Tab-separated table of C-alpha atoms in Angstrom:
chain	number	residue	atom	x	y	z
A	1	MET	CA	111.215	87.996	140.804
A	2	ALA	CA	111.498	88.061	137.000
A	3	VAL	CA	109.012	90.115	135.033
A	4	GLY	CA	106.605	87.996	133.005
A	5	TYR	CA	106.044	89.295	129.470
A	6	LYS	CA	103.046	88.571	127.277
A	7	ASN	CA	104.108	88.093	123.662
A	8	LEU	CA	101.615	88.454	120.826
A	9	ILE	CA	102.904	86.474	117.829
A	10	LEU	CA	101.305	88.044	114.757
A	11	ILE	CA	101.680	86.048	111.511
A	12	ASP	CA	100.836	87.369	108.033
A	13	ASN	CA	99.236	84.401	106.245
A	14	SER	CA	98.452	86.065	102.908
A	15	LYS	CA	99.723	84.402	99.716
A	16	SER	CA	102.248	87.181	99.059
A	17	MET	CA	104.399	85.651	101.839
A	18	GLY	CA	105.255	82.659	99.651
A	19	GLN	CA	105.265	79.070	100.902
A	20	ALA	CA	108.981	78.955	101.834
A	21	ASN	CA	108.963	82.164	103.865
A	22	PHE	CA	105.662	81.187	105.463
A	23	LEU	CA	107.053	77.851	106.667
A	24	LEU	CA	110.157	79.619	108.017
A	25	SER	CA	107.922	82.073	109.920
A	26	LYS	CA	105.950	79.224	111.485
A	27	GLU	CA	109.116	77.384	112.539
A	28	THR	CA	110.583	80.540	114.075
A	29	ALA	CA	107.324	81.226	115.959
A	30	LYS	CA	107.316	77.646	117.335
A	31	TYR	CA	110.954	77.986	118.404
A	32	ILE	CA	110.099	81.160	120.337
A	33	CYS	CA	107.192	79.434	122.113
A	34	LYS	CA	109.384	76.481	123.117
A	35	ASN	CA	112.284	78.598	124.393
A	36	MET	CA	110.593	81.581	126.015
A	37	ASN	CA	111.193	82.493	129.644
A	38	ALA	CA	109.252	80.423	132.172
A	39	GLU	CA	107.374	83.520	133.385
A	40	ASP	CA	106.384	84.532	129.852
A	41	SER	CA	103.318	83.559	127.823
A	42	CYS	CA	102.391	83.757	124.152
A	43	ARG	CA	99.260	84.308	122.091
A	44	ILE	CA	98.991	83.378	118.400
A	45	ALA	CA	97.117	85.515	115.853
A	46	VAL	CA	96.993	85.726	112.051
A	47	PHE	CA	96.077	88.778	110.021
A	48	GLY	CA	95.168	90.017	106.569
A	49	GLU	CA	92.294	92.446	106.253
A	50	ASP	CA	91.688	91.976	109.990
A	51	ILE	CA	93.091	90.047	112.988
A	52	GLU	CA	92.080	86.492	113.979
A	53	TYR	CA	93.175	85.283	117.413
A	54	LEU	CA	93.739	81.516	117.659
A	55	ASP	CA	94.049	81.313	121.472
A	56	ASP	CA	94.600	83.323	124.638
A	57	TYR	CA	97.949	83.954	126.355
A	58	LEU	CA	99.366	80.515	127.235
A	59	GLN	CA	102.574	79.088	128.658
A	60	ASP	CA	101.900	75.641	127.203
A	61	ALA	CA	104.341	75.395	124.287
A	62	ASP	CA	102.726	72.238	122.843
A	63	THR	CA	99.312	73.892	122.514
A	64	LEU	CA	100.825	77.012	120.993
A	65	CYS	CA	102.872	75.000	118.482
A	66	ALA	CA	99.781	73.011	117.483
A	67	ASP	CA	97.908	76.253	116.801
A	68	ILE	CA	100.813	77.539	114.692
A	69	GLU	CA	101.033	74.293	112.725
A	70	GLY	CA	97.380	74.591	111.698
A	71	ILE	CA	97.855	77.995	110.025
A	72	THR	CA	97.647	78.007	106.202
A	73	LEU	CA	98.175	80.632	103.506
A	74	ARG	CA	95.071	82.459	102.272
A	75	ASP	CA	94.329	84.661	99.291
A	76	ARG	CA	93.522	87.989	100.916
A	77	ASP	CA	94.703	91.586	101.235
A	78	THR	CA	97.084	92.698	103.971
A	79	TYR	CA	96.852	95.771	106.207
A	80	VAL	CA	99.805	95.949	108.603
A	81	THR	CA	99.365	99.563	109.742
A	82	ASP	CA	95.612	99.406	110.435
A	83	ASN	CA	95.894	96.138	112.397
A	84	LEU	CA	98.819	97.320	114.540
A	85	VAL	CA	96.986	100.547	115.415
A	86	LYS	CA	93.943	98.474	116.396
A	87	ILE	CA	96.034	96.288	118.733
A	88	LEU	CA	97.833	99.245	120.331
A	89	THR	CA	94.557	101.106	120.853
A	90	GLU	CA	93.029	98.118	122.683
A	91	TRP	CA	96.097	97.702	124.901
A	92	ARG	CA	96.182	101.383	125.742
A	93	GLU	CA	92.497	101.344	126.721
A	94	GLN	CA	93.062	98.234	128.870
A	95	ASP	CA	96.017	99.974	130.577
A	96	VAL	CA	98.268	96.911	130.298
A	97	ALA	CA	102.049	96.638	130.471
A	98	CYS	CA	104.844	94.157	129.737
A	99	ARG	CA	103.605	93.357	126.244
A	100	ASN	CA	105.610	92.575	123.087
A	101	ILE	CA	104.548	92.112	119.472
A	102	ILE	CA	106.449	89.599	117.337
A	103	LEU	CA	105.456	90.290	113.734
A	104	PHE	CA	106.063	87.954	110.775
A	105	THR	CA	105.323	89.581	107.391
A	106	ASP	CA	106.760	90.270	103.960
A	107	GLY	CA	105.845	93.955	104.318
A	108	GLU	CA	103.644	93.986	101.233
A	109	GLU	CA	100.400	95.695	102.234
A	110	ASN	CA	97.529	97.713	100.814
A	111	GLU	CA	97.245	101.438	101.414
A	112	PRO	CA	95.922	101.875	104.991
A	113	LEU	CA	92.181	102.520	105.090
A	114	LEU	CA	91.753	103.995	108.568
A	115	HIS	CA	95.137	105.133	109.875
A	116	ALA	CA	98.261	106.745	108.442
A	117	ASN	CA	101.773	105.372	109.004
A	118	GLU	CA	102.646	108.507	111.000
A	119	GLU	CA	99.805	107.779	113.430
A	120	LEU	CA	101.229	104.301	114.043
A	121	TYR	CA	104.748	105.675	114.605
A	122	TYR	CA	103.409	108.209	117.113
A	123	MET	CA	101.619	105.493	119.104
A	124	LEU	CA	104.655	103.201	119.087
A	125	ASN	CA	106.858	106.014	120.378
A	126	ASP	CA	104.369	106.977	123.081
A	127	LEU	CA	103.608	103.438	124.308
A	128	ALA	CA	106.155	100.957	125.724
A	129	TYR	CA	105.256	98.053	123.425
A	130	PRO	CA	108.304	96.876	121.430
A	131	VAL	CA	107.662	95.310	118.007
A	132	TYR	CA	110.102	92.621	116.861
A	133	VAL	CA	109.735	92.272	113.096
A	134	VAL	CA	110.787	89.297	110.981
A	135	GLN	CA	110.564	90.445	107.369
A	136	CYS	CA	110.458	87.761	104.678
A	137	VAL	CA	112.285	89.572	101.855
A	138	GLU	CA	115.545	89.312	99.953
A	139	THR	CA	116.540	92.983	100.205
A	140	ARG	CA	115.748	95.879	102.526
A	141	ASN	CA	116.107	98.642	99.902
A	142	ASP	CA	112.409	99.014	99.189
A	143	VAL	CA	109.382	100.799	100.595
A	144	PRO	CA	108.029	97.858	102.684
A	145	SER	CA	111.433	97.429	104.347
A	146	LYS	CA	111.605	101.123	105.237
A	147	ASN	CA	108.141	101.032	106.807
A	148	LEU	CA	108.883	97.906	108.852
A	149	SER	CA	112.252	99.302	109.881
A	150	ALA	CA	110.506	102.461	111.114
A	151	ILE	CA	108.023	100.332	113.102
A	152	ALA	CA	110.799	98.340	114.787
A	153	THR	CA	113.037	101.352	115.468
A	154	THR	CA	110.277	103.651	116.764
A	155	SER	CA	108.943	100.981	119.136
A	156	ARG	CA	112.484	100.205	120.397
A	157	GLY	CA	112.193	96.693	119.004
A	158	LYS	CA	114.265	94.941	116.339
A	159	LEU	CA	114.071	94.206	112.585
A	160	LEU	CA	115.285	90.834	111.249
A	161	LEU	CA	115.406	89.592	107.651
A	162	SER	CA	114.584	86.014	106.648
A	163	GLU	CA	117.415	86.115	104.088
A	164	PHE	CA	120.854	86.729	105.561
A	165	GLU	CA	124.363	85.383	105.258
A	166	GLY	CA	124.480	81.789	106.474
A	167	SER	CA	120.682	81.402	106.536
A	168	GLU	CA	120.639	78.105	104.631
A	169	GLY	CA	120.054	76.097	107.823
A	170	GLY	CA	118.896	76.811	111.362
A	171	SER	CA	117.469	80.209	110.441
A	172	GLU	CA	114.533	79.799	112.803
A	173	LYS	CA	116.923	79.213	115.728
A	174	ILE	CA	119.111	82.209	114.850
A	175	MET	CA	116.176	84.604	114.465
A	176	GLY	CA	114.344	83.173	117.477
A	177	ASP	CA	117.408	83.551	119.702
A	178	GLU	CA	117.820	87.154	118.483
A	179	ILE	CA	114.274	88.021	119.532
A	180	LEU	CA	114.397	86.166	122.866
A	181	SER	CA	117.793	87.706	123.646
A	182	LYS	CA	116.421	91.202	123.012
A	183	ILE	CA	113.374	90.546	125.248
A	184	ASN	CA	115.577	89.218	128.051
A	185	GLU	CA	117.952	92.163	127.647
A	186	VAL	CA	115.073	94.597	128.197
A	187	ARG	CA	113.883	92.487	131.131
A	188	SER	CA	117.332	92.482	132.703
A	189	LYS	CA	117.711	96.249	132.423
A	190	ALA	CA	114.266	96.784	133.957
A	191	GLU	CA	114.980	94.503	136.933
A	192	ASN	CA	118.278	96.235	137.766
A	193	ILE	CA	116.746	99.748	138.018
A	194	LYS	CA	115.662	100.817	141.510
A	195	PRO	CA	114.502	104.318	142.460
A	196	VAL	CA	116.648	106.076	145.075
A	197	SER	CA	115.737	109.393	146.765
A	198	ASP	CA	115.409	110.961	150.174
A	199	GLU	CA	111.633	110.541	150.050
A	200	THR	CA	111.860	106.818	149.418
A	201	THR	CA	114.284	106.525	152.360
A	202	GLU	CA	111.717	108.064	154.681
A	203	ILE	CA	108.983	105.676	153.569
A	204	TYR	CA	111.085	102.542	153.374
A	205	GLY	CA	112.576	103.197	156.824
A	206	GLU	CA	115.508	101.005	157.736
A	207	ALA	CA	115.013	98.740	154.738
A	208	GLY	CA	115.268	101.782	152.492
A	209	LYS	CA	118.509	102.879	154.146
A	210	GLU	CA	120.081	99.479	153.597
A	211	SER	CA	119.045	99.602	149.980
A	212	ASP	CA	120.631	103.072	149.634
A	213	GLU	CA	123.923	101.759	150.938
A	214	SER	CA	124.018	98.836	148.506
A	215	THR	CA	122.689	100.591	145.432
A	216	ASP	CA	124.565	103.091	143.258
A	217	THR	CA	122.600	106.339	142.760
A	218	SER	CA	123.027	106.567	138.998
A	219	ASP	CA	121.509	109.157	136.679
A	220	GLU	CA	119.305	106.445	135.226
A	221	SER	CA	117.549	105.840	138.558
A	222	GLN	CA	117.020	109.571	139.107
A	223	GLU	CA	115.185	109.905	135.790
A	224	ASN	CA	112.263	107.827	137.101
A	225	GLU	CA	109.089	109.265	138.545
A	226	THR	CA	107.862	107.900	141.933
A	227	LEU	CA	104.255	108.053	143.127
A	228	PHE	CA	103.500	107.240	146.803
A	229	ILE	CA	100.059	106.228	147.997
A	230	GLY	CA	98.730	105.283	151.413
A	231	SER	CA	101.144	104.956	154.348
A	232	ASP	CA	103.400	102.375	155.980
A	233	LYS	CA	100.393	100.760	157.625
A	234	GLU	CA	98.266	100.520	154.497
A	235	GLU	CA	98.406	97.509	152.225
A	236	ALA	CA	99.130	98.179	148.548
A	237	PRO	CA	96.468	97.045	146.081
A	238	VAL	CA	97.011	94.040	143.837
A	239	VAL	CA	96.496	94.866	140.151
A	240	GLU	CA	96.936	92.279	137.377
A	241	ASP	CA	98.777	93.280	134.180
A	242	SER	CA	98.543	97.045	134.550
A	243	VAL	CA	100.789	99.977	133.884
A	244	THR	CA	101.440	100.282	137.630
A	245	GLY	CA	102.898	96.804	137.415
A	246	TYR	CA	101.555	95.182	140.641
A	247	ASP	CA	101.461	91.430	140.361
A	248	LYS	CA	100.354	89.344	143.341
A	249	GLY	CA	101.184	92.051	145.850
A	250	THR	CA	104.560	92.979	144.338
A	251	ALA	CA	105.240	96.043	142.213
A	252	THR	CA	107.121	94.673	139.194
A	253	GLY	CA	106.024	96.949	136.382
A	254	THR	CA	108.820	97.787	133.956
A	255	GLY	CA	111.317	96.004	136.191
A	256	TYR	CA	110.853	97.925	139.455
A	257	THR	CA	110.624	95.749	142.553
A	258	THR	CA	109.041	97.343	145.597
A	259	PRO	CA	107.589	95.533	148.660
A	260	ALA	CA	103.817	95.673	148.453
A	261	ASP	CA	103.406	96.468	152.130
A	262	GLN	CA	105.193	99.794	151.598
A	263	GLY	CA	102.306	101.123	149.512
A	264	VAL	CA	104.547	102.535	146.806
A	265	ILE	CA	103.873	102.671	143.092
A	266	VAL	CA	106.848	103.464	140.860
A	267	ARG	CA	106.367	104.645	137.314
A	268	PRO	CA	109.147	105.168	134.779
A	269	ALA	CA	109.649	108.729	133.623
A	270	LYS	CA	108.202	109.329	130.168
A	271	GLN	CA	110.776	109.175	127.437
A	272	GLY	CA	110.812	111.963	124.905
A	273	TYR	CA	113.003	114.062	122.740
A	274	GLY	CA	112.641	117.367	124.611
A	275	PHE	CA	110.408	118.751	121.880
A	276	SER	CA	106.653	119.203	121.681
A	277	PHE	CA	104.694	120.050	118.567
A	278	SER	CA	102.191	121.896	120.742
A	279	LEU	CA	104.846	124.557	121.325
A	280	ILE	CA	105.196	125.440	117.651
A	281	LEU	CA	101.500	125.343	116.758
A	282	PRO	CA	100.907	128.985	117.883
A	283	PHE	CA	103.883	130.136	115.824
A	284	ILE	CA	102.607	128.267	112.779
A	285	GLY	CA	99.202	129.918	113.224
A	286	VAL	CA	100.732	133.400	113.475
A	287	LEU	CA	102.916	132.772	110.421
A	288	PHE	CA	99.923	131.549	108.420
A	289	ALA	CA	97.919	134.643	109.408
A	290	ILE	CA	100.760	136.956	108.318
A	291	VAL	CA	101.118	135.213	104.944
A	292	PHE	CA	97.352	135.286	104.406
A	293	ALA	CA	97.209	139.007	105.228
A	294	MET	CA	100.068	139.737	102.799
A	295	VAL	CA	98.314	137.867	99.988
A	296	ILE	CA	95.060	139.745	100.589
A	297	TYR	CA	96.923	143.060	100.699
A	298	PHE	CA	98.756	142.304	97.449
A	299	ILE	CA	95.541	141.390	95.607
A	300	THR	CA	93.688	144.436	96.930
A	301	HIS	CA	96.573	146.780	96.229
A	302	ARG	CA	96.963	145.439	92.699
A	303	ARG	CA	93.298	145.922	91.883
A	304	GLU	CA	93.429	149.393	93.380
A	305	ARG	CA	96.389	150.319	91.211
A	306	LEU	CA	94.738	148.903	88.078
A	307	ASN	CA	91.597	150.966	88.574
A	308	ARG	CA	93.206	154.176	89.857
A	309	LYS	CA	92.972	155.938	86.504
A	310	ASP	CA	89.313	154.966	86.146
A	311	ARG	CA	88.379	156.473	89.521
A	312	ARG	CA	90.222	159.680	88.707
A	313	ALA	CA	88.355	160.018	85.421
A	314	VAL	CA	84.977	159.463	87.059
A	315	LYS	CA	85.706	162.088	89.729
A	316	ARG	CA	86.426	164.661	87.037
A	317	ILE	CA	82.911	164.295	85.583
A	318	GLY	CA	80.496	166.896	86.975
A	319	SER	CA	77.241	166.050	88.688
A	320	ASN	CA	75.327	167.062	85.523
A	321	GLY	CA	77.415	164.843	83.277
A	322	SER	CA	79.385	167.698	81.670
A	323	TRP	CA	82.883	167.007	80.349
A	324	THR	CA	85.932	168.787	81.671
A	325	GLU	CA	88.702	170.030	79.438
A	326	GLU	CA	91.164	167.659	81.065
A	327	LEU	CA	88.913	164.662	80.334
A	328	GLU	CA	88.505	165.744	76.714
A	329	ALA	CA	92.284	165.989	76.422
A	330	ARG	CA	92.619	162.467	77.776
A	331	ILE	CA	90.058	161.113	75.291
A	332	ALA	CA	91.986	162.770	72.492
A	333	GLU	CA	95.229	161.269	73.788
A	334	ASP	CA	93.697	157.784	73.877
A	335	ALA	CA	92.365	158.210	70.378
A	336	GLU	CA	95.761	159.318	69.110
A	337	GLU	CA	97.462	156.280	70.682
A	338	VAL	CA	95.219	153.831	68.833
A	339	ASP	CA	95.357	155.833	65.611
A	340	CYS	CA	91.698	156.802	65.539
A	341	THR	CA	89.833	160.087	65.506
A	342	THR	CA	86.708	161.251	67.326
A	343	LEU	CA	84.638	164.381	66.759
A	344	ARG	CA	83.113	166.268	69.675
A	345	LEU	CA	79.491	167.108	68.793
A	346	SER	CA	77.636	170.126	70.084
A	347	VAL	CA	76.886	170.442	73.782
A	348	ASP	CA	73.169	170.088	73.162
A	349	GLU	CA	73.592	166.667	71.636
A	350	GLY	CA	76.069	165.611	74.367
A	351	ALA	CA	77.494	162.631	72.480
A	352	THR	CA	80.366	161.546	70.257
A	353	ARG	CA	80.404	159.888	66.858
A	354	LEU	CA	83.043	158.106	64.839
A	355	LEU	CA	84.247	159.141	61.429
A	356	GLU	CA	82.973	157.127	58.512
A	357	PRO	CA	85.308	154.309	57.472
A	358	GLU	CA	87.348	154.610	54.335
A	359	GLU	CA	85.961	153.092	51.191
A	360	ASN	CA	86.415	149.299	51.010
A	361	GLY	CA	87.704	149.301	54.627
A	362	TYR	CA	86.643	147.291	57.633
A	363	ASN	CA	86.395	148.983	61.019
A	364	ILE	CA	86.020	147.601	64.566
A	365	VAL	CA	85.259	149.545	67.749
A	366	LEU	CA	86.098	148.285	71.256
A	367	GLU	CA	84.387	150.153	74.096
A	368	ASP	CA	85.391	149.591	77.748
A	369	CYS	CA	82.308	148.320	79.587
A	370	LEU	CA	83.384	149.916	82.896
A	371	ASP	CA	84.610	153.211	81.477
A	372	PRO	CA	82.803	154.443	78.303
A	373	THR	CA	85.480	157.114	77.905
A	374	ARG	CA	87.843	154.402	76.705
A	375	ILE	CA	87.056	153.686	73.070
A	376	TYR	CA	89.466	151.850	70.768
A	377	ARG	CA	88.853	152.002	67.011
A	378	ALA	CA	90.877	150.522	64.190
A	379	GLY	CA	90.309	149.093	60.759
A	380	GLY	CA	91.757	147.636	57.620
A	381	PRO	CA	91.631	144.471	55.588
A	382	GLY	CA	94.548	142.826	57.441
A	383	SER	CA	95.099	141.778	61.036
A	384	LEU	CA	95.496	143.817	64.233
A	385	VAL	CA	97.368	142.868	67.408
A	386	VAL	CA	95.876	143.938	70.739
A	387	GLY	CA	97.964	144.137	73.941
A	388	ARG	CA	99.960	146.306	76.359
A	389	SER	CA	103.125	146.682	74.288
A	390	ARG	CA	103.267	149.947	72.362
A	391	SER	CA	105.958	148.690	70.022
A	392	LEU	CA	104.327	145.341	69.180
A	393	CYS	CA	100.592	146.109	69.121
A	394	ASP	CA	98.202	147.976	66.822
A	395	ILE	CA	95.675	148.548	69.623
A	396	VAL	CA	97.371	149.391	72.913
A	397	ILE	CA	95.538	148.800	76.217
A	398	ASP	CA	98.111	149.570	78.892
A	399	HIS	CA	96.000	150.380	81.970
A	400	ASP	CA	95.447	146.715	82.918
A	401	ASP	CA	98.436	144.569	83.947
A	402	SER	CA	96.403	141.391	83.431
A	403	ILE	CA	96.621	142.001	79.645
A	404	SER	CA	99.697	140.457	78.012
A	405	GLY	CA	102.161	142.350	75.831
A	406	ARG	CA	100.704	140.658	72.722
A	407	HIS	CA	97.349	139.433	73.957
A	408	CYS	CA	95.172	138.619	70.935
A	409	GLU	CA	94.860	139.179	67.188
A	410	LEU	CA	91.862	140.617	65.319
A	411	SER	CA	91.616	139.814	61.611
A	412	VAL	CA	89.149	140.140	58.735
A	413	VAL	CA	88.289	137.035	56.733
A	414	ASP	CA	85.599	137.167	54.021
A	415	GLY	CA	84.220	140.368	55.500
A	416	ASN	CA	83.921	138.997	59.056
A	417	TRP	CA	86.019	139.868	62.089
A	418	TYR	CA	87.748	137.024	63.966
A	419	VAL	CA	89.708	136.958	67.232
A	420	ARG	CA	92.616	134.621	68.031
A	421	ASP	CA	94.390	134.350	71.392
A	422	LEU	CA	98.192	134.789	71.238
A	423	LYS	CA	98.985	132.491	74.189
A	424	SER	CA	98.203	135.252	76.675
A	425	SER	CA	98.735	134.717	80.406
A	426	ASN	CA	95.107	135.332	81.450
A	427	GLY	CA	93.301	134.227	78.295
A	428	THR	CA	90.792	135.740	75.886
A	429	ARG	CA	87.021	135.214	76.164
A	430	VAL	CA	84.033	136.095	73.974
A	431	ASN	CA	80.740	136.197	75.868
A	432	SER	CA	82.378	134.129	78.659
A	433	GLN	CA	83.557	131.509	76.146
A	434	LYS	CA	87.309	130.969	76.200
A	435	VAL	CA	89.022	131.393	72.833
A	436	PHE	CA	91.160	128.408	71.876
A	437	GLN	CA	91.116	128.868	68.095
A	438	GLU	CA	89.820	131.646	65.871
A	439	LEU	CA	86.348	132.754	66.902
A	440	MET	CA	84.086	135.042	64.848
A	441	LEU	CA	82.966	138.316	66.437
A	442	LYS	CA	79.484	139.860	66.066
A	443	ASN	CA	78.246	143.327	66.823
A	444	GLY	CA	77.512	143.656	70.545
A	445	ASP	CA	79.754	140.777	71.665
A	446	ILE	CA	81.699	141.200	74.924
A	447	LEU	CA	85.401	140.619	74.347
A	448	LYS	CA	87.244	140.077	77.634
A	449	LEU	CA	91.043	140.427	77.745
A	450	GLY	CA	92.337	139.512	81.204
A	451	GLN	CA	90.233	141.645	83.579
A	452	THR	CA	89.110	144.186	80.945
A	453	ALA	CA	85.733	143.722	79.238
A	454	LEU	CA	85.209	145.433	75.864
A	455	GLN	CA	81.972	145.703	73.852
A	456	VAL	CA	82.508	145.001	70.168
A	457	GLY	CA	81.081	147.351	67.554
A	458	ILE	CA	81.332	146.255	63.905
């Protein structure tokens, strides 16, 4: 007994189809309804933003053609992906089989609102619902063609173009025959496959042995999965339009024919590519954790290296705040590097002071907010460059790698100090305000170069 397929003819009736392509789609759909297999039935639906069903599954070609003839173009958006996912979800929940989708569209659609293209491809690959696509375009080298081609290929269907060589006349017959031929080809392959195994021989008895003798045990038959229920005396259930494929007491799903009184349900083995994403998910998680740990370690290690000198200096300070000779030597070294001089006052006073500026000179003092032992002093009527490079800068701050080689410029204009960023990597800020152009400095301002904060003394 031939397998009866239910064909959902889905027609895009948005204005982007164009009147000529739309009429060709309607004629092709009517040709399919008139020439489908006697066991098959069709249902007509149109779509744009959503799906509108015009009838139920019918075998009456005249009624179906009348419904198709009444369809008109409408000015509305088109969502191919969302509507196909909706249809496939309903069919999967209903647990139906032997279904085909015949889709007429130009491929022009809005960005999907609810589902991604990859989600649709996954469902089409997982479910046995071929999609036969008739695309109304003049060329396939565009994004809509690639998407429709992926839909047809993934679902094991077929993609046809409305424009092809020799399509001036009889195009609806050529395309309709292509689709019907493909459906019948799948039907023929399904009907010729019969499961053969020792277990089936035991249940079928003598009838099974005769079948073994007349049927070739090919690799294709061995790839199928057989599920036995009941016994020889039990009567198999009758299930309409289900994945198990029982129809009026005969198991015919996906082309398998098994006597109902044997109580045997035959399911095809799931097709796949021998690869599961679930297998690589743990490896991806481990790899992500390793990369994350390396990034955290790098950041922590970098900060530790930047502040190593500061921690050493603090440890050398006694509990009573007294200065060690080594720390005094370091302060003198820092002062020498920035060309400034400090005087150590008496122990009783416990403080430092700066020399008086030269006559008619302008001086600026930069004190590290985290380490008061770092004091940078310079002056003059011109401009000063601040950065890490000893050869290019007037004020050298080389303990912080976040400071650029030439980070910023300090200059005196009309008796006022100004700062200008020299396109540094990590920027220059004054009181948390990023410096884009010259910005005037005031006494007590916080000048931040990279990660180093300096208090300005003028």
